[in-house]
mmCIF file of C-alpha atoms in Angstrom:
data_model
loop_
_atom_site.group_PDB
_atom_site.id
_atom_site.type_symbol
_atom_site.label_atom_id
_atom_site.label_comp_id
_atom_site.label_asym_id
_atom_site.label_seq_id
_atom_site.Cartn_x
_atom_site.Cartn_y
_atom_site.Cartn_z
ATOM 1 C CA UNK A 1 12.970 -20.505 5.608
ATOM 2 C CA UNK A 2 13.024 -17.554 8.266
ATOM 3 C CA UNK A 3 11.670 -14.238 7.121
ATOM 4 C CA UNK A 4 11.405 -10.891 8.815
ATOM 5 C CA UNK A 5 8.696 -8.557 7.556
ATOM 6 C CA UNK A 6 9.055 -4.996 8.120
ATOM 7 C CA UNK A 7 6.004 -2.408 7.186
ATOM 8 C CA UNK A 8 6.278 1.155 8.462
ATOM 9 C CA UNK A 9 3.420 3.459 8.350
ATOM 10 C CA UNK A 10 2.685 7.130 9.556
ATOM 11 C CA UNK A 11 2.041 6.134 13.440
ATOM 12 C CA UNK A 12 3.128 2.692 13.489
ATOM 13 C CA UNK A 13 5.867 -0.114 12.492
ATOM 14 C CA UNK A 14 4.417 -3.546 11.869
ATOM 15 C CA UNK A 15 6.733 -6.654 12.006
ATOM 16 C CA UNK A 16 6.335 -10.203 11.559
ATOM 17 C CA UNK A 17 8.488 -12.947 11.504
ATOM 18 C CA UNK A 18 7.433 -16.126 9.337
ATOM 19 C CA UNK A 19 8.782 -19.575 9.029
ATOM 20 C CA UNK A 20 7.903 -20.540 5.568
ATOM 21 C CA UNK A 21 4.045 -19.720 5.461
ATOM 22 C CA UNK A 22 3.720 -19.769 9.280
ATOM 23 C CA UNK A 23 3.732 -16.550 11.278
ATOM 24 C CA UNK A 24 5.667 -16.794 14.353
ATOM 25 C CA UNK A 25 5.376 -13.289 15.454
ATOM 26 C CA UNK A 26 3.301 -10.208 14.490
ATOM 27 C CA UNK A 27 3.745 -7.043 16.369
ATOM 28 C CA UNK A 28 2.210 -3.700 15.896
ATOM 29 C CA UNK A 29 4.628 -1.042 17.356
ATOM 30 C CA UNK A 30 2.600 2.304 17.717
ATOM 31 C CA UNK A 31 4.646 5.653 17.743
ATOM 32 C CA UNK A 32 3.054 8.880 19.599
ATOM 33 C CA UNK A 33 3.159 12.328 18.253
ATOM 34 C CA UNK A 34 5.531 13.047 20.969
ATOM 35 C CA UNK A 35 7.894 10.333 20.070
ATOM 36 C CA UNK A 36 8.018 11.488 16.368
ATOM 37 C CA UNK A 37 8.087 15.134 17.053
ATOM 38 C CA UNK A 38 11.614 15.457 17.546
ATOM 39 C CA UNK A 39 12.521 14.322 13.633
ATOM 40 C CA UNK A 40 11.873 16.915 11.311
ATOM 41 C CA UNK A 41 11.617 14.397 8.261
ATOM 42 C CA UNK A 42 10.115 10.814 8.069
ATOM 43 C CA UNK A 43 13.944 9.623 6.751
ATOM 44 C CA UNK A 44 15.201 11.102 10.007
ATOM 45 C CA UNK A 45 13.257 8.306 11.861
ATOM 46 C CA UNK A 46 15.080 5.467 10.337
ATOM 47 C CA UNK A 47 17.609 4.809 13.266
ATOM 48 C CA UNK A 48 14.742 5.089 15.831
ATOM 49 C CA UNK A 49 12.686 2.657 14.327
ATOM 50 C CA UNK A 50 15.236 0.127 13.254
ATOM 51 C CA UNK A 51 16.268 -0.256 16.951
ATOM 52 C CA UNK A 52 12.410 -0.654 17.890
ATOM 53 C CA UNK A 53 12.445 -3.591 15.509
ATOM 54 C CA UNK A 54 15.740 -4.881 16.869
ATOM 55 C CA UNK A 55 14.319 -4.526 20.580
ATOM 56 C CA UNK A 56 11.128 -6.323 19.480
ATOM 57 C CA UNK A 57 12.863 -9.078 18.452
ATOM 58 C CA UNK A 58 14.968 -9.305 21.272
ATOM 59 C CA UNK A 59 11.975 -9.094 23.839
ATOM 60 C CA UNK A 60 10.330 -12.089 21.850
ATOM 61 C CA UNK A 61 13.314 -14.053 22.048
ATOM 62 C CA UNK A 62 14.028 -14.319 18.314
ATOM 63 C CA UNK A 63 17.622 -14.416 17.287
ATOM 64 C CA UNK A 64 18.768 -12.034 14.556
ATOM 65 C CA UNK A 65 18.693 -14.613 11.992
ATOM 66 C CA UNK A 66 17.002 -14.578 8.926
ATOM 67 C CA UNK A 67 16.944 -15.725 5.412
ATOM 68 C CA UNK A 68 15.485 -12.656 4.060
ATOM 69 C CA UNK A 69 14.357 -9.293 5.350
ATOM 70 C CA UNK A 70 11.216 -7.584 3.353
ATOM 71 C CA UNK A 71 10.362 -4.345 3.658
ATOM 72 C CA UNK A 72 7.226 -2.318 2.634
ATOM 73 C CA UNK A 73 8.438 -0.743 -0.888
ATOM 74 C CA UNK A 74 8.717 2.939 -0.895
ATOM 75 C CA UNK A 75 7.391 5.874 -3.333
ATOM 76 C CA UNK A 76 10.610 5.397 -5.695
ATOM 77 C CA UNK A 77 10.416 5.611 -9.591
ATOM 78 C CA UNK A 78 7.767 3.803 -11.351
ATOM 79 C CA UNK A 79 8.461 0.148 -11.579
ATOM 80 C CA UNK A 80 6.632 -2.943 -12.659
ATOM 81 C CA UNK A 81 5.175 -5.338 -10.407
ATOM 82 C CA UNK A 82 7.065 -8.090 -8.506
ATOM 83 C CA UNK A 83 9.946 -8.616 -6.020
ATOM 84 C CA UNK A 84 12.920 -6.664 -6.014
ATOM 85 C CA UNK A 85 16.363 -7.230 -4.449
ATOM 86 C CA UNK A 86 17.346 -3.977 -2.754
ATOM 87 C CA UNK A 87 20.280 -2.515 -4.416
ATOM 88 C CA UNK A 88 22.212 0.768 -3.988
ATOM 89 C CA UNK A 89 20.305 2.466 -6.724
ATOM 90 C CA UNK A 90 16.989 1.871 -4.621
ATOM 91 C CA UNK A 91 18.711 3.286 -1.921
ATOM 92 C CA UNK A 92 19.875 6.191 -3.043
ATOM 93 C CA UNK A 93 16.529 6.773 -4.963
ATOM 94 C CA UNK A 94 14.604 6.403 -1.633
ATOM 95 C CA UNK A 95 16.934 8.875 0.257
ATOM 96 C CA UNK A 96 17.024 11.473 -2.376
ATOM 97 C CA UNK A 97 14.543 10.791 -4.997
ATOM 98 C CA UNK A 98 11.304 10.771 -2.803
ATOM 99 C CA UNK A 99 11.021 14.541 -1.810
ATOM 100 C CA UNK A 100 7.710 14.638 -3.499
ATOM 101 C CA UNK A 101 6.291 11.794 -1.735
ATOM 102 C CA UNK A 102 7.920 11.730 2.066
ATOM 103 C CA UNK A 103 5.670 8.759 3.474
ATOM 104 C CA UNK A 104 6.953 6.602 5.980
ATOM 105 C CA UNK A 105 6.660 3.704 3.511
ATOM 106 C CA UNK A 106 10.119 5.005 2.251
ATOM 107 C CA UNK A 107 11.651 3.416 5.567
ATOM 108 C CA UNK A 108 10.936 0.014 4.606
ATOM 109 C CA UNK A 109 13.605 -0.703 2.354
ATOM 110 C CA UNK A 110 16.215 1.332 4.399
ATOM 111 C CA UNK A 111 15.528 -0.558 7.544
ATOM 112 C CA UNK A 112 15.352 -3.855 5.761
ATOM 113 C CA UNK A 113 18.452 -3.447 4.145
ATOM 114 C CA UNK A 114 20.338 -2.311 7.209
ATOM 115 C CA UNK A 115 19.271 -5.446 9.153
ATOM 116 C CA UNK A 116 20.080 -7.709 6.179
ATOM 117 C CA UNK A 117 23.924 -6.281 6.146
ATOM 118 C CA UNK A 118 23.898 -6.584 9.933
ATOM 119 C CA UNK A 119 23.151 -10.328 9.974
ATOM 120 C CA UNK A 120 25.414 -10.722 7.002
ATOM 121 C CA UNK A 121 28.243 -8.936 8.603
ATOM 122 C CA UNK A 122 27.873 -11.069 12.167
ATOM 123 C CA UNK A 123 27.597 -14.288 9.805
ATOM 124 C CA UNK A 124 30.913 -13.448 8.186
ATOM 125 C CA UNK A 125 32.857 -12.701 11.552
ATOM 126 C CA UNK A 126 31.690 -15.909 12.936
ATOM 127 C CA UNK A 127 31.411 -18.324 10.332
ATOM 128 C CA UNK A 128 33.842 -20.583 8.275
ATOM 129 C CA UNK A 129 34.344 -18.241 5.023
ATOM 130 C CA UNK A 130 33.532 -21.166 2.963
ATOM 131 C CA UNK A 131 29.710 -21.448 4.104
ATOM 132 C CA UNK A 132 29.072 -17.642 4.471
ATOM 133 C CA UNK A 133 27.467 -17.403 0.839
ATOM 134 C CA UNK A 134 25.289 -20.278 1.692
ATOM 135 C CA UNK A 135 23.875 -18.058 4.801
ATOM 136 C CA UNK A 136 23.627 -14.988 3.253
ATOM 137 C CA UNK A 137 20.493 -13.087 4.217
ATOM 138 C CA UNK A 138 18.791 -11.131 1.449
ATOM 139 C CA UNK A 139 16.733 -7.801 1.237
ATOM 140 C CA UNK A 140 13.911 -7.219 -0.878
ATOM 141 C CA UNK A 141 10.768 -5.172 -1.406
ATOM 142 C CA UNK A 142 7.658 -6.226 -3.095
ATOM 143 C CA UNK A 143 4.855 -4.580 -5.240
ATOM 144 C CA UNK A 144 5.548 -0.814 -3.858
ATOM 145 C CA UNK A 145 2.751 1.770 -4.081
ATOM 146 C CA UNK A 146 4.469 2.890 -7.500
ATOM 147 C CA UNK A 147 4.049 -0.340 -9.358
ATOM 148 C CA UNK A 148 3.184 1.257 -12.667
ATOM 149 C CA UNK A 149 1.894 -1.141 -15.659
ATOM 150 C CA UNK A 150 -0.418 1.518 -17.384
ATOM 151 C CA UNK A 151 -1.462 1.116 -20.747
ATOM 152 C CA UNK A 152 -0.340 3.874 -23.144
ATOM 153 C CA UNK A 153 -3.655 5.498 -23.349
ATOM 154 C CA UNK A 154 -4.042 5.378 -19.455
ATOM 155 C CA UNK A 155 -1.072 7.461 -19.176
ATOM 156 C CA UNK A 156 -2.127 10.302 -21.150
ATOM 157 C CA UNK A 157 -4.188 13.038 -19.656
ATOM 158 C CA UNK A 158 -5.899 16.127 -21.096
ATOM 159 C CA UNK A 159 -2.435 18.085 -20.482
ATOM 160 C CA UNK A 160 0.992 17.210 -21.662
ATOM 161 C CA UNK A 161 2.332 18.738 -18.757
ATOM 162 C CA UNK A 162 0.749 16.026 -16.422
ATOM 163 C CA UNK A 163 0.605 12.874 -17.548
ATOM 164 C CA UNK A 164 -1.166 10.507 -15.572
ATOM 165 C CA UNK A 165 0.714 8.317 -12.903
ATOM 166 C CA UNK A 166 -0.408 5.745 -10.362
ATOM 167 C CA UNK A 167 0.296 5.469 -6.736
ATOM 168 C CA UNK A 168 -2.001 2.850 -5.318
ATOM 169 C CA UNK A 169 -2.533 -0.314 -3.081
ATOM 170 C CA UNK A 170 -0.564 -2.606 -5.587
ATOM 171 C CA UNK A 171 0.834 -4.729 -2.890
ATOM 172 C CA UNK A 172 -2.529 -5.636 -1.190
ATOM 173 C CA UNK A 173 -4.494 -5.710 -4.604
ATOM 174 C CA UNK A 174 -1.902 -8.000 -6.026
ATOM 175 C CA UNK A 175 -1.902 -10.544 -3.193
ATOM 176 C CA UNK A 176 -6.024 -10.549 -2.965
ATOM 177 C CA UNK A 177 -6.032 -11.072 -6.713
ATOM 178 C CA UNK A 178 -3.624 -14.232 -6.570
ATOM 179 C CA UNK A 179 -5.672 -15.473 -3.412
ATOM 180 C CA UNK A 180 -8.734 -15.149 -5.414
ATOM 181 C CA UNK A 181 -7.152 -16.839 -8.287
ATOM 182 C CA UNK A 182 -6.034 -19.946 -5.941
ATOM 183 C CA UNK A 183 -9.617 -20.080 -4.732
ATOM 184 C CA UNK A 184 -11.008 -20.787 -7.776
ATOM 185 C CA UNK A 185 -8.256 -23.112 -9.481
ATOM 186 C CA UNK A 186 -6.495 -20.579 -11.565
ATOM 187 C CA UNK A 187 -3.739 -18.243 -12.127
ATOM 188 C CA UNK A 188 -3.784 -14.334 -11.539
ATOM 189 C CA UNK A 189 -2.355 -14.143 -15.132
ATOM 190 C CA UNK A 190 -5.505 -16.186 -16.528
ATOM 191 C CA UNK A 191 -8.186 -13.575 -15.292
ATOM 192 C CA UNK A 192 -9.674 -10.073 -15.752
ATOM 193 C CA UNK A 193 -10.320 -8.197 -12.285
ATOM 194 C CA UNK A 194 -11.326 -4.751 -10.763
ATOM 195 C CA UNK A 195 -9.931 -4.487 -7.472
ATOM 196 C CA UNK A 196 -10.893 -1.784 -5.013
ATOM 197 C CA UNK A 197 -9.048 -0.921 -1.842
ATOM 198 C CA UNK A 198 -10.889 0.769 0.400
ATOM 199 C CA UNK A 199 -9.000 2.179 3.248
ATOM 200 C CA UNK A 200 -7.363 5.649 4.413
ATOM 201 C CA UNK A 201 -7.125 6.000 0.742
ATOM 202 C CA UNK A 202 -9.142 4.345 -2.073
ATOM 203 C CA UNK A 203 -7.604 2.903 -5.061
ATOM 204 C CA UNK A 204 -9.296 1.279 -7.995
ATOM 205 C CA UNK A 205 -7.552 -0.725 -10.500
ATOM 206 C CA UNK A 206 -8.146 -3.127 -13.578
ATOM 207 C CA UNK A 207 -6.078 -5.862 -13.749
ATOM 208 C CA UNK A 208 -5.598 -7.734 -17.129
ATOM 209 C CA UNK A 209 -4.263 -10.988 -17.105
ATOM 210 C CA UNK A 210 -1.857 -10.332 -14.275
ATOM 211 C CA UNK A 211 -0.868 -6.659 -15.237
ATOM 212 C CA UNK A 212 -2.813 -3.631 -13.597
ATOM 213 C CA UNK A 213 -3.275 -1.464 -16.723
ATOM 214 C CA UNK A 214 -5.156 0.954 -15.197
ATOM 215 C CA UNK A 215 -5.210 2.695 -11.566
ATOM 216 C CA UNK A 216 -5.755 5.785 -9.868
ATOM 217 C CA UNK A 217 -3.298 8.046 -8.055
ATOM 218 C CA UNK A 218 -4.923 7.456 -4.568
ATOM 219 C CA UNK A 219 -2.239 9.655 -2.466
ATOM 220 C CA UNK A 220 -1.959 12.777 -4.560
ATOM 221 C CA UNK A 221 -5.767 13.451 -5.783
ATOM 222 C CA UNK A 222 -7.263 11.170 -8.245
ATOM 223 C CA UNK A 223 -10.094 8.683 -7.995
ATOM 224 C CA UNK A 224 -12.659 8.702 -5.570
ATOM 225 C CA UNK A 225 -12.539 10.773 -2.202
ATOM 226 C CA UNK A 226 -11.748 8.780 0.648
ATOM 227 C CA UNK A 227 -11.674 8.917 4.782
ATOM 228 C CA UNK A 228 -8.446 10.860 4.126
ATOM 229 C CA UNK A 229 -7.844 12.156 0.836
ATOM 230 C CA UNK A 230 -9.732 14.771 -1.610
ATOM 231 C CA UNK A 231 -9.772 12.490 -5.061
ATOM 232 C CA UNK A 232 -10.489 14.007 -8.119
ATOM 233 C CA UNK A 233 -11.387 17.670 -7.738
ATOM 234 C CA UNK A 234 -12.462 20.585 -10.000
ATOM 235 C CA UNK A 235 -9.123 21.728 -11.462
ATOM 236 C CA UNK A 236 -10.034 25.330 -12.031
ATOM 237 C CA UNK A 237 -11.312 25.928 -8.659
ATOM 238 C CA UNK A 238 -8.189 24.343 -7.262
ATOM 239 C CA UNK A 239 -6.085 26.629 -9.313
ATOM 240 C CA UNK A 240 -7.887 29.486 -7.871
ATOM 241 C CA UNK A 241 -7.674 28.424 -4.273
ATOM 242 C CA UNK A 242 -3.820 27.980 -4.777
ATOM 243 C CA UNK A 243 -3.416 31.812 -5.897
ATOM 244 C CA UNK A 244 -6.016 33.099 -3.198
ATOM 245 C CA UNK A 245 -3.572 33.877 -0.826
ATOM 246 C CA UNK A 246 -5.623 32.124 2.030
ATOM 247 C CA UNK A 247 -3.226 28.797 2.247
ATOM 248 C CA UNK A 248 0.134 28.157 2.116
ATOM 249 C CA UNK A 249 1.440 25.172 -0.323
ATOM 250 C CA UNK A 250 1.738 22.777 3.030
ATOM 251 C CA UNK A 251 -1.750 23.665 4.088
ATOM 252 C CA UNK A 252 -3.367 23.154 0.697
ATOM 253 C CA UNK A 253 -1.301 19.585 0.394
ATOM 254 C CA UNK A 254 -2.984 18.522 3.514
ATOM 255 C CA UNK A 255 -6.290 19.461 1.796
ATOM 256 C CA UNK A 256 -5.605 16.919 -0.759
ATOM 257 C CA UNK A 257 -4.264 14.277 1.545
ATOM 258 C CA UNK A 258 -4.836 14.269 5.217
ATOM 259 C CA UNK A 259 -7.509 16.911 5.968
ATOM 260 C CA UNK A 260 -9.581 15.839 3.291
ATOM 261 C CA UNK A 261 -12.293 13.542 2.314
ATOM 262 C CA UNK A 262 -14.603 12.297 5.117
ATOM 263 C CA UNK A 263 -12.250 13.982 7.552
ATOM 264 C CA UNK A 264 -12.895 17.275 5.910
ATOM 265 C CA UNK A 265 -16.639 16.856 5.655
ATOM 266 C CA UNK A 266 -17.232 15.244 9.080
ATOM 267 C CA UNK A 267 -14.327 16.056 11.466
ATOM 268 C CA UNK A 268 -12.975 12.530 11.493
ATOM 269 C CA UNK A 269 -11.520 9.490 9.187
ATOM 270 C CA UNK A 270 -12.710 6.780 11.743
ATOM 271 C CA UNK A 271 -15.047 4.920 9.634
ATOM 272 C CA UNK A 272 -16.461 2.799 12.439
ATOM 273 C CA UNK A 273 -17.215 6.186 14.389
ATOM 274 C CA UNK A 274 -18.928 7.573 11.245
ATOM 275 C CA UNK A 275 -20.888 4.597 10.833
ATOM 276 C CA UNK A 276 -22.211 4.495 14.422
ATOM 277 C CA UNK A 277 -23.466 8.108 13.823
ATOM 278 C CA UNK A 278 -25.149 7.027 10.713
ATOM 279 C CA UNK A 279 -26.655 4.264 12.956
ATOM 280 C CA UNK A 280 -27.764 6.745 15.306
ATOM 281 C CA UNK A 281 -29.523 8.829 12.809
ATOM 282 C CA UNK A 282 -26.923 11.192 11.476
ATOM 283 C CA UNK A 283 -28.161 12.134 8.162
ATOM 284 C CA UNK A 284 -25.378 14.455 7.029
ATOM 285 C CA UNK A 285 -22.834 11.663 7.727
ATOM 286 C CA UNK A 286 -25.176 9.363 5.874
ATOM 287 C CA UNK A 287 -25.140 11.847 2.984
ATOM 288 C CA UNK A 288 -21.321 12.351 2.856
ATOM 289 C CA UNK A 289 -20.448 8.551 3.425
ATOM 290 C CA UNK A 290 -23.192 7.620 0.542
ATOM 291 C CA UNK A 291 -21.577 10.427 -1.775
ATOM 292 C CA UNK A 292 -18.270 8.432 -1.150
ATOM 293 C CA UNK A 293 -19.356 5.219 -2.210
ATOM 294 C CA UNK A 294 -21.225 6.702 -5.151
ATOM 295 C CA UNK A 295 -17.985 7.818 -6.318
ATOM 296 C CA UNK A 296 -16.004 4.211 -5.755
ATOM 297 C CA UNK A 297 -19.074 2.691 -7.542
ATOM 298 C CA UNK A 298 -18.355 5.194 -10.747
ATOM 299 C CA UNK A 299 -14.851 4.724 -10.716
ATOM 300 C CA UNK A 300 -15.148 0.769 -10.429
ATOM 301 C CA UNK A 301 -17.662 0.779 -13.153
ATOM 302 C CA UNK A 302 -15.495 3.020 -15.431
ATOM 303 C CA UNK A 303 -12.671 -0.041 -15.059
ATOM 304 C CA UNK A 304 -15.098 -2.368 -16.849
ATOM 305 C CA UNK A 305 -14.786 0.087 -19.676
ATOM 306 C CA UNK A 306 -11.208 -0.360 -19.657
ATOM 307 C CA UNK A 307 -11.515 -4.054 -19.662
ATOM 308 C CA UNK A 308 -14.286 -3.686 -22.314
ATOM 309 C CA UNK A 309 -16.686 -5.545 -20.337
ATOM 310 C CA UNK A 310 -14.924 -8.711 -20.056
ATOM 311 C CA UNK A 311 -14.506 -8.736 -15.955
ATOM 312 C CA UNK A 312 -14.350 -12.129 -14.114
ATOM 313 C CA UNK A 313 -14.812 -10.770 -10.845
ATOM 314 C CA UNK A 314 -14.752 -7.278 -8.932
ATOM 315 C CA UNK A 315 -12.923 -7.737 -5.482
ATOM 316 C CA UNK A 316 -13.281 -5.194 -2.592
ATOM 317 C CA UNK A 317 -10.440 -5.178 0.032
ATOM 318 C CA UNK A 318 -8.864 -2.798 2.692
ATOM 319 C CA UNK A 319 -10.148 -2.143 6.238
ATOM 320 C CA UNK A 320 -13.506 -0.602 5.288
ATOM 321 C CA UNK A 321 -14.629 -3.756 3.359
ATOM 322 C CA UNK A 322 -15.263 -4.991 7.085
ATOM 323 C CA UNK A 323 -18.560 -2.969 6.828
ATOM 324 C CA UNK A 324 -21.729 -4.661 5.718
ATOM 325 C CA UNK A 325 -23.213 -1.285 5.180
ATOM 326 C CA UNK A 326 -20.590 -0.328 2.741
ATOM 327 C CA UNK A 327 -20.230 -3.431 0.826
ATOM 328 C CA UNK A 328 -24.231 -3.856 0.359
ATOM 329 C CA UNK A 329 -24.303 -0.254 -1.085
ATOM 330 C CA UNK A 330 -21.428 -0.928 -3.612
ATOM 331 C CA UNK A 331 -22.989 -4.217 -4.386
ATOM 332 C CA UNK A 332 -26.004 -2.483 -5.130
ATOM 333 C CA UNK A 333 -24.431 -0.152 -7.521
ATOM 334 C CA UNK A 334 -22.009 -2.481 -9.301
ATOM 335 C CA UNK A 335 -23.452 -6.064 -8.810
ATOM 336 C CA UNK A 336 -24.736 -5.967 -12.378
ATOM 337 C CA UNK A 337 -20.788 -5.778 -13.732
ATOM 338 C CA UNK A 338 -19.498 -9.058 -12.453
ATOM 339 C CA UNK A 339 -19.403 -11.156 -9.311
ATOM 340 C CA UNK A 340 -18.375 -9.046 -6.174
ATOM 341 C CA UNK A 341 -16.247 -10.862 -3.770
ATOM 342 C CA UNK A 342 -14.917 -9.417 -0.422
ATOM 343 C CA UNK A 343 -11.394 -9.627 1.312
ATOM 344 C CA UNK A 344 -11.608 -7.314 3.977
ATOM 345 C CA UNK A 345 -8.431 -6.174 5.727
ATOM 346 C CA UNK A 346 -5.065 -5.447 4.357
ATOM 347 C CA UNK A 347 -3.042 -8.729 4.373
ATOM 348 C CA UNK A 348 0.204 -6.765 3.638
ATOM 349 C CA UNK A 349 2.712 -8.678 6.243
ATOM 350 C CA UNK A 350 1.477 -12.020 4.633
ATOM 351 C CA UNK A 351 1.826 -10.771 1.154
ATOM 352 C CA UNK A 352 5.359 -9.637 1.815
ATOM 353 C CA UNK A 353 6.390 -12.853 3.555
ATOM 354 C CA UNK A 354 4.890 -15.012 0.839
ATOM 355 C CA UNK A 355 6.512 -12.902 -1.891
ATOM 356 C CA UNK A 356 9.953 -13.212 -0.297
ATOM 357 C CA UNK A 357 9.268 -17.067 0.288
ATOM 358 C CA UNK A 358 8.392 -17.257 -3.493
ATOM 359 C CA UNK A 359 12.017 -16.129 -4.253
ATOM 360 C CA UNK A 360 13.752 -17.927 -1.874
ATOM 361 C CA UNK A 361 12.191 -21.097 -2.994
ATOM 362 C CA UNK A 362 12.902 -20.470 -6.509
ATOM 363 C CA UNK A 363 9.411 -20.005 -7.759
ATOM 364 C CA UNK A 364 9.712 -16.464 -8.496
ATOM 365 C CA UNK A 365 12.640 -14.641 -9.716
ATOM 366 C CA UNK A 366 13.796 -11.212 -8.000
ATOM 367 C CA UNK A 367 13.747 -8.364 -10.358
ATOM 368 C CA UNK A 368 16.599 -5.737 -10.419
ATOM 369 C CA UNK A 369 15.927 -2.063 -9.727
ATOM 370 C CA UNK A 370 17.677 0.386 -12.284
#
């Protein structure tokens, strides 16, 4: 089975080609600010990014012939975890329903669907009609950031006007959970896990027997602060700031996600740079990073209460999990709860490919987005 994987980010588009579980091509196409400047909206970048993907495949000598194209899922309506076949309802919701969450990941399903449709059209033109159905290229997304399996209790906040939602690193967390389970000879559905993704945003989730029953909104402001995001803030102070006249709505949203967290405190979201500053004796940088890890540990400990203390393991993942300094500080604070294991990096490309492969091989059923 040959699978094309497409993962759009804010300033890059990652692509991969897999043959079953083997990667044949891995590329990270970066987009400069000047390249993206002509586009007023992320969705307007669709044709530009799709053509870059096709160009990259052509330059690598890879024919446009795949059994499946899978894109990073966008911020559509809340859904259960799994692999979803891209349909018209998903396309409509991505184009018209994501106004509040205008993120580059929304391009994943759009580009995947278009490329799969092109492959199918080309196949239909050049093949015996009797064999076209056997050569059909399918288009998927898997475990988008809006996967919502929250328990009824987790969904209730202190205001009926604002029920809790989760926007989190569902794709990587679930992939890491399955990898850990395979490594100990068990199934994901057999375990209770707390998983923390440490990246530009930080998400913490309680996984109970294959479902994430509690997770934070790591995009819009909940949970620990991170390199780019503010996390939970004092609500009354935030309301007063909104009505102070000092900031526009757009500026304040940037203070929640973008110019927030370490970026706001230290002027950069680059953990490598910040850790180097700490190594060279920057005490203020050390204070801020230790405060971030303090709040991360506090949120991890809170998820132990969600699982009533029945925690098989705590898994740390994401790019910041490469840092021994970060991991050792978190172990010091949370190691008493359960064994702590690290899976540094994001692993999103492999996770997407394996999700598509599982459906193509009949090991998992593609779900219908409604």
